[in-house]
PDB file of C-alpha atoms and ligand atoms in Angstrom:
ATOM      1  CA  MET S   1      44.094  38.343  32.948  1.00  0.00           C
ATOM      2  CA  THR S   2      47.042  38.153  35.378  1.00  0.00           C
ATOM      3  CA  LYS S   3      47.397  36.771  38.905  1.00  0.00           C
ATOM      4  CA  THR S   4      46.797  40.320  40.174  1.00  0.00           C
ATOM      5  CA  GLU S   5      43.350  40.526  38.600  1.00  0.00           C
ATOM      6  CA  TYR S   6      39.935  38.936  38.887  1.00  0.00           C
ATOM      7  CA  GLU S   7      38.082  38.036  35.745  1.00  0.00           C
ATOM      8  CA  PHE S   8      34.460  39.153  36.100  1.00  0.00           C
ATOM      9  CA  THR S   9      31.961  37.634  33.670  1.00  0.00           C
ATOM     10  CA  VAL S  10      28.647  39.459  33.887  1.00  0.00           C
ATOM     11  CA  LYS S  11      25.370  38.381  32.335  1.00  0.00           C
ATOM     12  CA  ARG S  12      23.740  41.339  30.607  1.00  0.00           C
ATOM     13  CA  LYS S  13      20.307  42.120  29.227  1.00  0.00           C
ATOM     14  CA  ASN S  14      19.734  45.214  27.135  1.00  0.00           C
ATOM     15  CA  ASP S  15      16.629  47.338  26.588  1.00  0.00           C
ATOM     16  CA  GLU S  16      15.509  45.103  23.708  1.00  0.00           C
ATOM     17  CA  GLY S  17      15.814  41.983  25.860  1.00  0.00           C
ATOM     18  CA  ALA S  18      18.946  40.618  24.152  1.00  0.00           C
ATOM     19  CA  VAL S  19      21.174  38.604  26.512  1.00  0.00           C
ATOM     20  CA  SER S  20      24.975  38.700  26.341  1.00  0.00           C
ATOM     21  CA  TYR S  21      28.016  38.257  28.563  1.00  0.00           C
ATOM     22  CA  SER S  22      30.641  40.928  29.246  1.00  0.00           C
ATOM     23  CA  ARG S  23      34.088  40.154  30.566  1.00  0.00           C
ATOM     24  CA  TYR S  24      36.138  42.561  32.695  1.00  0.00           C
ATOM     25  CA  SER S  25      39.520  42.429  34.449  1.00  0.00           C
ATOM     26  CA  VAL S  26      39.459  43.955  37.925  1.00  0.00           C
ATOM     27  CA  PRO S  27      42.675  44.595  39.917  1.00  0.00           C
ATOM     28  CA  LYS S  28      42.636  42.549  43.119  1.00  0.00           C
ATOM     29  CA  ASP S  29      44.168  45.319  45.191  1.00  0.00           C
ATOM     30  CA  LYS S  30      41.280  47.672  44.326  1.00  0.00           C
ATOM     31  CA  ILE S  31      38.467  45.572  45.731  1.00  0.00           C
ATOM     32  CA  SER S  32      37.505  43.324  48.599  1.00  0.00           C
ATOM     33  CA  THR S  33      33.888  42.408  47.866  1.00  0.00           C
ATOM     34  CA  VAL S  34      32.173  41.412  44.629  1.00  0.00           C
ATOM     35  CA  LEU S  35      30.074  44.578  44.839  1.00  0.00           C
ATOM     36  CA  GLU S  36      33.259  46.670  44.989  1.00  0.00           C
ATOM     37  CA  GLY S  37      34.367  44.852  41.845  1.00  0.00           C
ATOM     38  CA  LEU S  38      31.153  45.758  40.070  1.00  0.00           C
ATOM     39  CA  ILE S  39      31.416  49.365  41.232  1.00  0.00           C
ATOM     40  CA  TYR S  40      35.022  49.426  39.998  1.00  0.00           C
ATOM     41  CA  ILE S  41      33.766  48.282  36.594  1.00  0.00           C
ATOM     42  CA  THR S  42      31.050  50.950  36.408  1.00  0.00           C
ATOM     43  CA  GLU S  43      33.460  53.693  37.509  1.00  0.00           C
ATOM     44  CA  ASN S  44      36.492  52.704  35.437  1.00  0.00           C
ATOM     45  CA  ILE S  45      35.603  50.372  32.580  1.00  0.00           C
ATOM     46  CA  ASP S  46      31.955  50.326  31.553  1.00  0.00           C
ATOM     47  CA  GLN S  47      29.416  52.907  32.662  1.00  0.00           C
ATOM     48  CA  THR S  48      26.604  51.075  30.857  1.00  0.00           C
ATOM     49  CA  LEU S  49      26.587  48.209  33.377  1.00  0.00           C
ATOM     50  CA  SER S  50      23.527  48.383  35.680  1.00  0.00           C
ATOM     51  CA  VAL S  51      23.849  47.215  39.296  1.00  0.00           C
ATOM     52  CA  ARG S  52      21.542  47.923  42.241  1.00  0.00           C
ATOM     53  CA  TYR S  53      22.960  48.572  45.720  1.00  0.00           C
ATOM     54  CA  SER S  54      22.694  51.058  48.543  1.00  0.00           C
ATOM     55  CA  CYS S  55      23.979  50.307  52.063  1.00  0.00           C
ATOM     56  CA  ARG S  56      27.028  48.178  51.122  1.00  0.00           C
ATOM     57  CA  MET S  57      26.701  46.470  54.515  1.00  0.00           C
ATOM     58  CA  GLU S  58      24.054  43.727  54.141  1.00  0.00           C
ATOM     59  CA  ILE S  59      21.204  45.814  55.516  1.00  0.00           C
ATOM     60  CA  CYS S  60      19.181  47.276  52.626  1.00  0.00           C
ATOM     61  CA  GLY S  61      18.749  43.965  50.777  1.00  0.00           C
ATOM     62  CA  SER S  62      19.186  45.461  47.304  1.00  0.00           C
ATOM     63  CA  CYS S  63      22.387  43.840  45.956  1.00  0.00           C
ATOM     64  CA  GLY S  64      21.188  40.217  45.681  1.00  0.00           C
ATOM     65  CA  MET S  65      22.515  38.350  42.627  1.00  0.00           C
ATOM     66  CA  GLU S  66      23.897  34.985  41.627  1.00  0.00           C
ATOM     67  CA  ILE S  67      27.635  34.809  42.159  1.00  0.00           C
ATOM     68  CA  ASN S  68      29.386  31.719  40.850  1.00  0.00           C
ATOM     69  CA  GLY S  69      26.019  29.973  40.652  1.00  0.00           C
ATOM     70  CA  LYS S  70      24.664  30.766  44.122  1.00  0.00           C
ATOM     71  CA  PRO S  71      22.327  33.503  45.337  1.00  0.00           C
ATOM     72  CA  ARG S  72      24.371  35.900  47.483  1.00  0.00           C
ATOM     73  CA  MET S  73      24.609  39.509  48.586  1.00  0.00           C
ATOM     74  CA  ALA S  74      27.339  41.114  46.482  1.00  0.00           C
ATOM     75  CA  CYS S  75      28.260  43.533  49.270  1.00  0.00           C
ATOM     76  CA  SER S  76      29.088  40.793  51.778  1.00  0.00           C
ATOM     77  CA  THR S  77      30.657  38.314  49.367  1.00  0.00           C
ATOM     78  CA  ILE S  78      34.426  38.572  49.794  1.00  0.00           C
ATOM     79  CA  ALA S  79      35.989  37.973  46.375  1.00  0.00           C
ATOM     80  CA  SER S  80      39.110  36.265  47.738  1.00  0.00           C
ATOM     81  CA  LYS S  81      36.975  33.733  49.613  1.00  0.00           C
ATOM     82  CA  LEU S  82      35.294  32.425  46.469  1.00  0.00           C
ATOM     83  CA  GLY S  83      38.299  30.177  45.877  1.00  0.00           C
ATOM     84  CA  THR S  84      38.769  31.255  42.266  1.00  0.00           C
ATOM     85  CA  ASP S  85      39.856  34.300  40.278  1.00  0.00           C
ATOM     86  CA  LYS S  86      36.982  33.799  37.874  1.00  0.00           C
ATOM     87  CA  ILE S  87      33.842  35.506  39.170  1.00  0.00           C
ATOM     88  CA  ARG S  88      30.627  34.910  37.283  1.00  0.00           C
ATOM     89  CA  VAL S  89      27.805  37.303  38.126  1.00  0.00           C
ATOM     90  CA  GLU S  90      24.203  36.891  36.977  1.00  0.00           C
ATOM     91  CA  PRO S  91      20.843  38.379  37.953  1.00  0.00           C
ATOM     92  CA  LEU S  92      18.635  36.402  40.369  1.00  0.00           C
ATOM     93  CA  LYS S  93      17.026  33.705  38.215  1.00  0.00           C
ATOM     94  CA  HIS S  94      13.481  33.612  39.597  1.00  0.00           C
ATOM     95  CA  TYR S  95      12.816  37.291  38.842  1.00  0.00           C
ATOM     96  CA  ASP S  96      12.253  39.244  35.649  1.00  0.00           C
ATOM     97  CA  VAL S  97      15.348  41.167  34.645  1.00  0.00           C
ATOM     98  CA  VAL S  98      14.933  44.915  34.223  1.00  0.00           C
ATOM     99  CA  LYS S  99      18.487  45.415  32.935  1.00  0.00           C
ATOM    100  CA  ASP S 100      21.763  43.553  33.516  1.00  0.00           C
ATOM    101  CA  LEU S 101      21.888  42.695  37.251  1.00  0.00           C
ATOM    102  CA  VAL S 102      18.783  44.670  38.212  1.00  0.00           C
ATOM    103  CA  VAL S 103      15.686  42.508  38.672  1.00  0.00           C
ATOM    104  CA  ASP S 104      12.027  43.373  39.216  1.00  0.00           C
ATOM    105  CA  ILE S 105      11.512  42.812  42.941  1.00  0.00           C
ATOM    106  CA  ASP S 106       7.839  43.929  42.983  1.00  0.00           C
ATOM    107  CA  PRO S 107       6.348  40.382  42.814  1.00  0.00           C
ATOM    108  CA  PHE S 108       8.451  39.454  45.848  1.00  0.00           C
ATOM    109  CA  PHE S 109       6.970  42.329  47.871  1.00  0.00           C
ATOM    110  CA  GLU S 110       3.462  41.502  46.655  1.00  0.00           C
ATOM    111  CA  LYS S 111       3.888  37.991  48.071  1.00  0.00           C
ATOM    112  CA  TYR S 112       5.293  39.455  51.287  1.00  0.00           C
ATOM    113  CA  ARG S 113       2.286  41.752  51.700  1.00  0.00           C
ATOM    114  CA  LYS S 114      -0.093  38.802  51.358  1.00  0.00           C
ATOM    115  CA  GLY S 115       1.060  37.579  54.775  1.00  0.00           C
ATOM    116  CA  LEU S 116      -0.273  40.731  56.556  1.00  0.00           C
ATOM    117  CA  PRO S 117       3.181  41.724  57.881  1.00  0.00           C
ATOM    118  CA  TYR S 118       2.080  44.221  60.533  1.00  0.00           C
ATOM    119  CA  ILE S 119       0.548  44.190  63.998  1.00  0.00           C
ATOM    120  CA  ILE S 120      -3.202  43.587  63.991  1.00  0.00           C
ATOM    121  CA  ARG S 121      -5.379  44.332  67.024  1.00  0.00           C
ATOM    122  CA  ASN S 122      -8.960  43.208  67.488  1.00  0.00           C
ATOM    123  CA  ASP S 123      -9.818  45.231  70.582  1.00  0.00           C
ATOM    124  CA  GLU S 124     -10.774  48.884  71.025  1.00  0.00           C
ATOM    125  CA  GLU S 125      -7.949  49.849  73.412  1.00  0.00           C
ATOM    126  CA  ASP S 126      -6.198  53.204  73.397  1.00  0.00           C
ATOM    127  CA  TYR S 127      -3.016  52.816  71.313  1.00  0.00           C
ATOM    128  CA  SER S 128      -1.620  56.312  71.755  1.00  0.00           C
ATOM    129  CA  SER S 129       1.259  54.915  73.854  1.00  0.00           C
ATOM    130  CA  GLU S 130       3.520  52.000  73.071  1.00  0.00           C
ATOM    131  CA  LEU S 131       2.512  48.360  73.403  1.00  0.00           C
ATOM    132  CA  ARG S 132       4.971  47.029  75.948  1.00  0.00           C
ATOM    133  CA  GLN S 133       7.071  43.946  75.479  1.00  0.00           C
ATOM    134  CA  THR S 134       9.631  42.152  77.633  1.00  0.00           C
ATOM    135  CA  PRO S 135      13.057  41.108  76.294  1.00  0.00           C
ATOM    136  CA  GLU S 136      11.874  37.488  76.527  1.00  0.00           C
ATOM    137  CA  GLN S 137       8.815  38.253  74.404  1.00  0.00           C
ATOM    138  CA  PHE S 138      11.027  39.954  71.830  1.00  0.00           C
ATOM    139  CA  LYS S 139      13.323  36.913  71.770  1.00  0.00           C
ATOM    140  CA  GLU S 140      10.359  34.775  70.636  1.00  0.00           C
ATOM    141  CA  TYR S 141      10.381  36.322  67.163  1.00  0.00           C
ATOM    142  CA  GLU S 142      13.762  38.096  67.016  1.00  0.00           C
ATOM    143  CA  LYS S 143      15.290  35.657  64.512  1.00  0.00           C
ATOM    144  CA  TYR S 144      12.439  36.120  62.046  1.00  0.00           C
ATOM    145  CA  SER S 145      12.566  39.899  62.355  1.00  0.00           C
ATOM    146  CA  MET S 146      16.111  39.950  60.937  1.00  0.00           C
ATOM    147  CA  CYS S 147      14.846  39.559  57.354  1.00  0.00           C
ATOM    148  CA  ILE S 148      16.163  42.327  55.057  1.00  0.00           C
ATOM    149  CA  LYS S 149      13.777  41.392  52.176  1.00  0.00           C
ATOM    150  CA  CYS S 150      16.675  40.611  49.875  1.00  0.00           C
ATOM    151  CA  GLY S 151      14.785  37.875  48.050  1.00  0.00           C
ATOM    152  CA  LEU S 152      17.685  35.393  47.989  1.00  0.00           C
ATOM    153  CA  CYS S 153      15.566  32.681  49.629  1.00  0.00           C
ATOM    154  CA  LEU S 154      12.941  32.942  46.908  1.00  0.00           C
ATOM    155  CA  ASP S 155      15.667  32.669  44.300  1.00  0.00           C
ATOM    156  CA  ALA S 156      17.010  29.521  45.964  1.00  0.00           C
ATOM    157  CA  CYS S 157      13.582  27.903  46.369  1.00  0.00           C
ATOM    158  CA  PRO S 158      12.906  25.316  43.626  1.00  0.00           C
ATOM    159  CA  ILE S 159       9.132  25.519  44.234  1.00  0.00           C
ATOM    160  CA  ALA S 160       9.019  29.304  43.823  1.00  0.00           C
ATOM    161  CA  GLY S 161      10.904  28.868  40.560  1.00  0.00           C
ATOM    162  CA  THR S 162       8.180  26.746  38.992  1.00  0.00           C
ATOM    163  CA  ASP S 163       5.120  27.966  40.881  1.00  0.00           C
ATOM    164  CA  PRO S 164       4.609  31.739  40.759  1.00  0.00           C
ATOM    165  CA  ASP S 165       1.570  31.546  43.076  1.00  0.00           C
ATOM    166  CA  TYR S 166       3.531  30.124  46.023  1.00  0.00           C
ATOM    167  CA  MET S 167       4.029  32.818  48.675  1.00  0.00           C
ATOM    168  CA  GLY S 168       7.607  31.692  49.195  1.00  0.00           C
ATOM    169  CA  PRO S 169       9.963  31.450  52.151  1.00  0.00           C
ATOM    170  CA  ALA S 170      10.414  35.128  53.049  1.00  0.00           C
ATOM    171  CA  ALA S 171       6.680  35.889  53.119  1.00  0.00           C
ATOM    172  CA  LEU S 172       6.028  32.835  55.285  1.00  0.00           C
ATOM    173  CA  ALA S 173       8.861  33.691  57.686  1.00  0.00           C
ATOM    174  CA  GLY S 174       7.258  37.139  57.876  1.00  0.00           C
ATOM    175  CA  VAL S 175       3.945  35.553  58.835  1.00  0.00           C
ATOM    176  CA  LEU S 176       5.598  33.689  61.693  1.00  0.00           C
ATOM    177  CA  ARG S 177       7.404  36.837  62.837  1.00  0.00           C
ATOM    178  CA  TYR S 178       4.036  38.538  63.491  1.00  0.00           C
ATOM    179  CA  ASN S 179       2.265  35.426  64.750  1.00  0.00           C
ATOM    180  CA  LEU S 180       4.920  35.127  67.480  1.00  0.00           C
ATOM    181  CA  ASP S 181       4.710  38.789  68.496  1.00  0.00           C
ATOM    182  CA  ASN S 182       2.860  39.104  71.821  1.00  0.00           C
ATOM    183  CA  ARG S 183       1.430  42.496  70.749  1.00  0.00           C
ATOM    184  CA  ASP S 184      -0.335  40.995  67.758  1.00  0.00           C
ATOM    185  CA  GLN S 185      -3.864  39.557  67.671  1.00  0.00           C
ATOM    186  CA  GLY S 186      -4.053  38.734  63.971  1.00  0.00           C
ATOM    187  CA  SER S 187      -2.699  35.171  63.776  1.00  0.00           C
ATOM    188  CA  ARG S 188      -5.976  33.650  62.727  1.00  0.00           C
ATOM    189  CA  TYR S 189      -6.238  35.876  59.640  1.00  0.00           C
ATOM    190  CA  ARG S 190      -2.694  34.962  58.594  1.00  0.00           C
ATOM    191  CA  LEU S 191      -3.240  31.254  59.265  1.00  0.00           C
ATOM    192  CA  GLU S 192      -6.277  31.301  56.974  1.00  0.00           C
ATOM    193  CA  ILE S 193      -4.019  32.650  54.232  1.00  0.00           C
ATOM    194  CA  ILE S 194      -1.068  30.318  54.733  1.00  0.00           C
ATOM    195  CA  ASN S 195      -3.372  27.285  54.995  1.00  0.00           C
ATOM    196  CA  GLY S 196      -4.657  28.129  51.528  1.00  0.00           C
ATOM    197  CA  GLU S 197      -3.320  26.861  48.221  1.00  0.00           C
ATOM    198  CA  GLU S 198      -0.533  29.440  48.032  1.00  0.00           C
ATOM    199  CA  GLY S 199       0.819  28.719  51.509  1.00  0.00           C
ATOM    200  CA  THR S 200       2.845  26.188  53.462  1.00  0.00           C
ATOM    201  CA  SER S 201       1.451  23.081  51.748  1.00  0.00           C
ATOM    202  CA  ARG S 202       3.484  23.931  48.652  1.00  0.00           C
ATOM    203  CA  CYS S 203       6.811  23.738  50.519  1.00  0.00           C
ATOM    204  CA  HIS S 204       8.778  20.518  50.003  1.00  0.00           C
ATOM    205  CA  PHE S 205      11.302  21.289  52.776  1.00  0.00           C
ATOM    206  CA  VAL S 206      14.334  21.206  50.526  1.00  0.00           C
ATOM    207  CA  GLY S 207      15.968  23.764  52.837  1.00  0.00           C
ATOM    208  CA  GLU S 208      17.701  25.745  50.078  1.00  0.00           C
ATOM    209  CA  CYS S 209      16.055  28.938  51.373  1.00  0.00           C
ATOM    210  CA  THR S 210      17.701  28.623  54.760  1.00  0.00           C
ATOM    211  CA  GLU S 211      21.063  27.920  53.184  1.00  0.00           C
ATOM    212  CA  ALA S 212      20.799  31.045  51.010  1.00  0.00           C
ATOM    213  CA  CYS S 213      19.636  33.428  53.748  1.00  0.00           C
ATOM    214  CA  PRO S 214      22.425  35.847  54.704  1.00  0.00           C
ATOM    215  CA  LYS S 215      20.761  36.847  57.979  1.00  0.00           C
ATOM    216  CA  GLY S 216      20.089  33.475  59.634  1.00  0.00           C
ATOM    217  CA  VAL S 217      16.315  33.838  59.422  1.00  0.00           C
ATOM    218  CA  ASP S 218      15.822  30.110  58.709  1.00  0.00           C
ATOM    219  CA  PRO S 219      12.622  30.294  56.614  1.00  0.00           C
ATOM    220  CA  SER S 220      12.510  26.512  56.287  1.00  0.00           C
ATOM    221  CA  PHE S 221      12.128  26.093  60.051  1.00  0.00           C
ATOM    222  CA  ALA S 222       9.587  28.942  60.114  1.00  0.00           C
ATOM    223  CA  ILE S 223       7.442  27.039  57.601  1.00  0.00           C
ATOM    224  CA  GLN S 224       7.563  23.902  59.752  1.00  0.00           C
ATOM    225  CA  ILE S 225       6.327  25.878  62.776  1.00  0.00           C
ATOM    226  CA  LEU S 226       3.646  27.512  60.636  1.00  0.00           C
ATOM    227  CA  ARG S 227       2.391  24.120  59.469  1.00  0.00           C
ATOM    228  CA  SER S 228       1.865  23.154  63.082  1.00  0.00           C
ATOM    229  CA  GLN S 229       0.179  26.499  63.861  1.00  0.00           C
ATOM    230  CA  GLY S 230      -1.998  26.049  60.788  1.00  0.00           C
ATOM    231  CA  LEU S 231      -3.101  22.584  61.836  1.00  0.00           C
ATOM    232  CA  LYS S 232      -4.017  23.800  65.338  1.00  0.00           C
ATOM    233  CA  HIS S 233      -5.944  26.642  63.728  1.00  0.00           C
ATOM    234  CA  GLU S 234      -7.996  24.247  61.578  1.00  0.00           C
ATOM    235  CA  ILE S 235      -8.775  22.039  64.613  1.00  0.00           C
ATOM    236  CA  SER S 236      -9.769  25.051  66.726  1.00  0.00           C
ATOM    237  CA  LYS S 237     -12.186  26.174  63.977  1.00  0.00           C
ATOM    238  CA  ILE S 238     -14.124  22.938  64.412  1.00  0.00           C
ATOM    239  CA  PHE S 239     -14.775  23.782  68.068  1.00  0.00           C
ATOM    240  CA  ARG S 240     -15.177  27.539  67.722  1.00  0.00           C
ATOM    241  CA  LYS S 241     -18.676  28.986  67.403  1.00  0.00           C
ATOM    242  CA  ASP S 242     -17.808  32.392  65.851  1.00  0.00           C
TER     243      ASP S 242
HETATM  244  S1  SF4 P 301      14.432  35.343  54.755  1.00  0.00           S
HETATM  245 FE1  SF4 P 301      16.654  35.697  54.481  1.00  0.00          FE
HETATM  246  S2  SF4 P 301      17.020  35.309  52.273  1.00  0.00           S
HETATM  247 FE2  SF4 P 301      14.802  35.548  52.540  1.00  0.00          FE
HETATM  248  S3  SF4 P 301      14.402  37.714  52.095  1.00  0.00           S
HETATM  249 FE3  SF4 P 301      14.691  37.532  54.336  1.00  0.00          FE
HETATM  250  S4  SF4 P 301      16.887  37.924  54.674  1.00  0.00           S
HETATM  251 FE4  SF4 P 301      16.642  37.524  52.484  1.00  0.00          FE
HETATM  252  S1  FES P 302      24.073  46.969  49.276  1.00  0.00           S
HETATM  253 FE1  FES P 302      22.627  46.806  50.912  1.00  0.00          FE
HETATM  254  S2  FES P 302      22.502  44.682  51.264  1.00  0.00           S
HETATM  255 FE2  FES P 302      24.092  44.832  49.794  1.00  0.00          FE
END
């Protein structure tokens, strides 16, 4: 390797499950981001390397991986800002690896779905036209709606790593996003779920999820708010007759 090249070390897993490391030299003037480096490798050096990506602009959430030991989006990680010419790339560690850098994201979405991430109405109104919302009402949940379902927060979470039943930071931030939406009437169903064994009680507030999130969603803070909502929900059940 010369001063004009990055040294990429990529963790690989083949169809038989054997793990190995491949090393590649990538010209610095050909790439800006780590994802561009990986694409350069697949187009010029090694077509057998598997990488998942789509938008290349931190929107689709598909290029999450560990880069120099931290969960990051490859498409928004500028290689020159890593502070080293040696770039180590590995699949997200809390997911099963399908091949090379491609992980099985299905369990993440299953957890996300558990939080009922959609608007629920309990009345019999006519919903053929839109449910109106003021800019202030939108601001209430805007931050939590920025989630791109990349799964980095779950990779960073030490609890999710040892406890596969825990819903995890993204799913819980998703719960808060809908609980704070003025058009929604389904909070009590979600609070029943997140007050259960798989919900907020498992979080130890390490805050690694918030640090890993590329979109500023702040799942750790969302979980703190949810704990308070959950407590109010339990108290209100004592006084409710239904
Ligand atoms: S909360 Fe942040 S890190 Fe977690 S899935 Fe959403 S965007 Fe990714
Ligand atoms: S390629 Fe879409 S988020 Fe990175």
